[in-house]
Amino acid sequence: MYVAARKFIKPTEAAEQLFYWMNIALPVVELGLLVVAVLFWVQNKTFRIAVDADHFEITDPLSKNASFSVPVSDIVEISQTYEKHVGFSKITMQMKSGERIQILQNYNYNRGKLYAALAKANPTIRLPEHAFRFKQV
């Protein structure tokens, strides 16, 4: 994009000022991305989702706020909604205490298998009828 901009933008004083700042910003951004890539490579953490007879756990290496571990017996319902007016979908887990916990969709995992494991661990959980269909609200 930088080369294309150099080729197609007519040389003016404003264009030269733009390229002056791009010559500073571009290496800084590239260096920042390299540092982040090296940091992720060194840490080598992975997304983890686990269901056993007692607990449902999600571990997100990028966000400690999205990580949780809850007793399977405390889960009442999992709902999937799609807000058409804003184009936003979310998966929410409701607990016996009334607390609602949002389940991540950022990672590639099989929701059908997750819901089957939760149903096996606690058959009283109300689960979505279809793992890939969201109720419009």
PDB file of C-alpha atoms in Angstrom:
ATOM      1  CA  MET A   1       0.000   0.000   0.000  1.00  0.00           C
ATOM      2  CA  TYR A   2       2.875   2.298   0.784  1.00  0.00           C
ATOM      3  CA  VAL A   3       4.460   1.715  -2.630  1.00  0.00           C
ATOM      4  CA  ALA A   4       1.100   2.183  -4.370  1.00  0.00           C
ATOM      5  CA  ALA A   5       0.555   5.434  -2.473  1.00  0.00           C
ATOM      6  CA  ARG A   6       4.005   6.657  -3.490  1.00  0.00           C
ATOM      7  CA  LYS A   7       3.231   5.789  -7.117  1.00  0.00           C
ATOM      8  CA  PHE A   8      -0.299   7.194  -7.410  1.00  0.00           C
ATOM      9  CA  ILE A   9      -0.340  10.242  -5.101  1.00  0.00           C
ATOM     10  CA  LYS A  10       0.847  13.326  -6.930  1.00  0.00           C
ATOM     11  CA  PRO A  11       3.908  14.949  -5.363  1.00  0.00           C
ATOM     12  CA  THR A  12       2.771  18.002  -3.426  1.00  0.00           C
ATOM     13  CA  GLU A  13       3.830  19.566  -0.162  1.00  0.00           C
ATOM     14  CA  ALA A  14       0.913  17.861   1.641  1.00  0.00           C
ATOM     15  CA  ALA A  15       1.830  14.488   0.113  1.00  0.00           C
ATOM     16  CA  GLU A  16       5.444  14.877   1.229  1.00  0.00           C
ATOM     17  CA  GLN A  17       4.278  15.657   4.773  1.00  0.00           C
ATOM     18  CA  LEU A  18       2.039  12.566   4.680  1.00  0.00           C
ATOM     19  CA  PHE A  19       4.952  10.374   3.561  1.00  0.00           C
ATOM     20  CA  TYR A  20       7.201  11.936   6.220  1.00  0.00           C
ATOM     21  CA  TRP A  21       4.782  10.745   8.950  1.00  0.00           C
ATOM     22  CA  MET A  22       4.207   7.403   7.219  1.00  0.00           C
ATOM     23  CA  ASN A  23       7.986   6.834   7.221  1.00  0.00           C
ATOM     24  CA  ILE A  24       7.890   7.215  10.996  1.00  0.00           C
ATOM     25  CA  ALA A  25       4.627   5.386  11.741  1.00  0.00           C
ATOM     26  CA  LEU A  26       5.129   2.359   9.499  1.00  0.00           C
ATOM     27  CA  PRO A  27       8.317   1.059  11.189  1.00  0.00           C
ATOM     28  CA  VAL A  28       6.833   1.721  14.642  1.00  0.00           C
ATOM     29  CA  VAL A  29       3.709  -0.313  13.810  1.00  0.00           C
ATOM     30  CA  GLU A  30       5.781  -3.106  12.253  1.00  0.00           C
ATOM     31  CA  LEU A  31       8.045  -3.235  15.304  1.00  0.00           C
ATOM     32  CA  GLY A  32       5.003  -3.327  17.603  1.00  0.00           C
ATOM     33  CA  LEU A  33       3.466  -6.218  15.654  1.00  0.00           C
ATOM     34  CA  LEU A  34       6.781  -8.085  15.749  1.00  0.00           C
ATOM     35  CA  VAL A  35       7.023  -7.650  19.530  1.00  0.00           C
ATOM     36  CA  VAL A  36       3.449  -8.922  19.996  1.00  0.00           C
ATOM     37  CA  ALA A  37       4.118 -11.922  17.714  1.00  0.00           C
ATOM     38  CA  VAL A  38       7.275 -12.817  19.649  1.00  0.00           C
ATOM     39  CA  LEU A  39       5.441 -12.410  22.962  1.00  0.00           C
ATOM     40  CA  PHE A  40       2.661 -14.777  21.845  1.00  0.00           C
ATOM     41  CA  TRP A  41       5.233 -17.254  20.521  1.00  0.00           C
ATOM     42  CA  VAL A  42       7.212 -17.225  23.781  1.00  0.00           C
ATOM     43  CA  GLN A  43       4.151 -17.518  26.031  1.00  0.00           C
ATOM     44  CA  ASN A  44       2.591 -20.213  23.823  1.00  0.00           C
ATOM     45  CA  LYS A  45      -0.658 -20.288  25.770  1.00  0.00           C
ATOM     46  CA  THR A  46      -3.763 -21.929  24.336  1.00  0.00           C
ATOM     47  CA  PHE A  47      -7.502 -21.542  24.596  1.00  0.00           C
ATOM     48  CA  ARG A  48      -8.980 -24.328  26.717  1.00  0.00           C
ATOM     49  CA  ILE A  49     -12.567 -25.403  27.187  1.00  0.00           C
ATOM     50  CA  ALA A  50     -13.375 -28.372  29.425  1.00  0.00           C
ATOM     51  CA  VAL A  51     -16.474 -30.047  30.788  1.00  0.00           C
ATOM     52  CA  ASP A  52     -16.407 -32.859  33.322  1.00  0.00           C
ATOM     53  CA  ALA A  53     -18.981 -34.257  35.732  1.00  0.00           C
ATOM     54  CA  ASP A  54     -18.438 -31.388  38.181  1.00  0.00           C
ATOM     55  CA  HIS A  55     -17.153 -28.259  36.381  1.00  0.00           C
ATOM     56  CA  PHE A  56     -17.416 -26.281  33.171  1.00  0.00           C
ATOM     57  CA  GLU A  57     -14.262 -24.259  32.526  1.00  0.00           C
ATOM     58  CA  ILE A  58     -13.066 -21.841  29.857  1.00  0.00           C
ATOM     59  CA  THR A  59      -9.505 -20.504  29.888  1.00  0.00           C
ATOM     60  CA  ASP A  60      -8.749 -17.641  27.506  1.00  0.00           C
ATOM     61  CA  PRO A  61      -5.026 -16.834  27.229  1.00  0.00           C
ATOM     62  CA  LEU A  62      -5.713 -13.295  25.999  1.00  0.00           C
ATOM     63  CA  SER A  63      -8.333 -12.198  28.508  1.00  0.00           C
ATOM     64  CA  LYS A  64      -8.468 -13.212  32.149  1.00  0.00           C
ATOM     65  CA  ASN A  65     -11.936 -11.586  32.370  1.00  0.00           C
ATOM     66  CA  ALA A  66     -13.336 -14.110  29.873  1.00  0.00           C
ATOM     67  CA  SER A  67     -11.949 -17.109  31.793  1.00  0.00           C
ATOM     68  CA  PHE A  68     -14.145 -18.872  34.331  1.00  0.00           C
ATOM     69  CA  SER A  69     -14.845 -22.165  36.074  1.00  0.00           C
ATOM     70  CA  VAL A  70     -18.334 -22.967  37.363  1.00  0.00           C
ATOM     71  CA  PRO A  71     -20.027 -26.042  38.808  1.00  0.00           C
ATOM     72  CA  VAL A  72     -22.109 -27.768  36.132  1.00  0.00           C
ATOM     73  CA  SER A  73     -24.886 -28.275  38.684  1.00  0.00           C
ATOM     74  CA  ASP A  74     -25.315 -24.471  38.989  1.00  0.00           C
ATOM     75  CA  ILE A  75     -26.008 -23.919  35.282  1.00  0.00           C
ATOM     76  CA  VAL A  76     -29.695 -23.366  34.495  1.00  0.00           C
ATOM     77  CA  GLU A  77     -29.725 -22.384  30.828  1.00  0.00           C
ATOM     78  CA  ILE A  78     -27.579 -21.488  27.851  1.00  0.00           C
ATOM     79  CA  SER A  79     -29.139 -19.153  25.301  1.00  0.00           C
ATOM     80  CA  GLN A  80     -27.962 -17.908  21.931  1.00  0.00           C
ATOM     81  CA  THR A  81     -29.291 -14.559  20.746  1.00  0.00           C
ATOM     82  CA  TYR A  82     -28.749 -12.340  17.732  1.00  0.00           C
ATOM     83  CA  GLU A  83     -29.512  -8.628  17.934  1.00  0.00           C
ATOM     84  CA  LYS A  84     -30.476  -7.822  14.359  1.00  0.00           C
ATOM     85  CA  HIS A  85     -30.437  -4.028  14.723  1.00  0.00           C
ATOM     86  CA  VAL A  86     -26.756  -4.028  15.748  1.00  0.00           C
ATOM     87  CA  GLY A  87     -25.627  -7.267  14.086  1.00  0.00           C
ATOM     88  CA  PHE A  88     -24.329  -8.769  17.339  1.00  0.00           C
ATOM     89  CA  SER A  89     -24.657 -12.367  18.468  1.00  0.00           C
ATOM     90  CA  LYS A  90     -23.920 -13.685  21.934  1.00  0.00           C
ATOM     91  CA  ILE A  91     -24.076 -16.881  23.920  1.00  0.00           C
ATOM     92  CA  THR A  92     -25.107 -16.442  27.541  1.00  0.00           C
ATOM     93  CA  MET A  93     -25.084 -18.911  30.409  1.00  0.00           C
ATOM     94  CA  GLN A  94     -27.531 -18.311  33.251  1.00  0.00           C
ATOM     95  CA  MET A  95     -26.647 -19.603  36.712  1.00  0.00           C
ATOM     96  CA  LYS A  96     -28.931 -20.570  39.605  1.00  0.00           C
ATOM     97  CA  SER A  97     -27.814 -17.416  41.421  1.00  0.00           C
ATOM     98  CA  GLY A  98     -29.200 -15.287  38.571  1.00  0.00           C
ATOM     99  CA  GLU A  99     -25.732 -14.373  37.324  1.00  0.00           C
ATOM    100  CA  ARG A 100     -25.248 -14.355  33.557  1.00  0.00           C
ATOM    101  CA  ILE A 101     -21.898 -15.291  32.052  1.00  0.00           C
ATOM    102  CA  GLN A 102     -21.089 -14.689  28.410  1.00  0.00           C
ATOM    103  CA  ILE A 103     -19.443 -17.603  26.592  1.00  0.00           C
ATOM    104  CA  LEU A 104     -16.737 -16.705  24.094  1.00  0.00           C
ATOM    105  CA  GLN A 105     -17.208 -17.070  20.357  1.00  0.00           C
ATOM    106  CA  ASN A 106     -13.728 -15.816  19.424  1.00  0.00           C
ATOM    107  CA  TYR A 107     -12.245 -19.284  19.096  1.00  0.00           C
ATOM    108  CA  ASN A 108     -13.057 -22.200  16.848  1.00  0.00           C
ATOM    109  CA  TYR A 109     -14.711 -24.872  18.982  1.00  0.00           C
ATOM    110  CA  ASN A 110     -17.630 -27.183  18.290  1.00  0.00           C
ATOM    111  CA  ARG A 111     -20.687 -25.853  20.127  1.00  0.00           C
ATOM    112  CA  GLY A 112     -22.612 -29.045  19.348  1.00  0.00           C
ATOM    113  CA  LYS A 113     -20.034 -31.136  21.203  1.00  0.00           C
ATOM    114  CA  LEU A 114     -19.899 -28.592  24.035  1.00  0.00           C
ATOM    115  CA  TYR A 115     -23.676 -28.692  24.496  1.00  0.00           C
ATOM    116  CA  ALA A 116     -23.679 -32.512  24.326  1.00  0.00           C
ATOM    117  CA  ALA A 117     -21.013 -32.655  27.050  1.00  0.00           C
ATOM    118  CA  LEU A 118     -22.957 -30.196  29.217  1.00  0.00           C
ATOM    119  CA  ALA A 119     -26.187 -32.199  28.719  1.00  0.00           C
ATOM    120  CA  LYS A 120     -24.356 -35.374  29.718  1.00  0.00           C
ATOM    121  CA  ALA A 121     -22.897 -33.719  32.841  1.00  0.00           C
ATOM    122  CA  ASN A 122     -26.229 -32.107  33.844  1.00  0.00           C
ATOM    123  CA  PRO A 123     -29.356 -33.186  31.935  1.00  0.00           C
ATOM    124  CA  THR A 124     -31.453 -30.409  33.538  1.00  0.00           C
ATOM    125  CA  ILE A 125     -29.635 -27.602  31.669  1.00  0.00           C
ATOM    126  CA  ARG A 126     -31.868 -25.920  29.079  1.00  0.00           C
ATOM    127  CA  LEU A 127     -29.800 -25.797  25.905  1.00  0.00           C
ATOM    128  CA  PRO A 128     -30.445 -24.217  22.493  1.00  0.00           C
ATOM    129  CA  GLU A 129     -32.357 -26.468  20.104  1.00  0.00           C
ATOM    130  CA  HIS A 130     -29.652 -26.040  17.448  1.00  0.00           C
ATOM    131  CA  ALA A 131     -26.013 -25.227  18.197  1.00  0.00           C
ATOM    132  CA  PHE A 132     -25.643 -22.933  15.190  1.00  0.00           C
ATOM    133  CA  ARG A 133     -28.985 -21.101  15.170  1.00  0.00           C
ATOM    134  CA  PHE A 134     -29.467 -17.920  17.157  1.00  0.00           C
ATOM    135  CA  LYS A 135     -32.771 -16.481  18.347  1.00  0.00           C
ATOM    136  CA  GLN A 136     -33.338 -12.977  16.951  1.00  0.00           C
ATOM    137  CA  VAL A 137     -34.150 -10.285  19.481  1.00  0.00           C
TER     138      VAL A 137
END
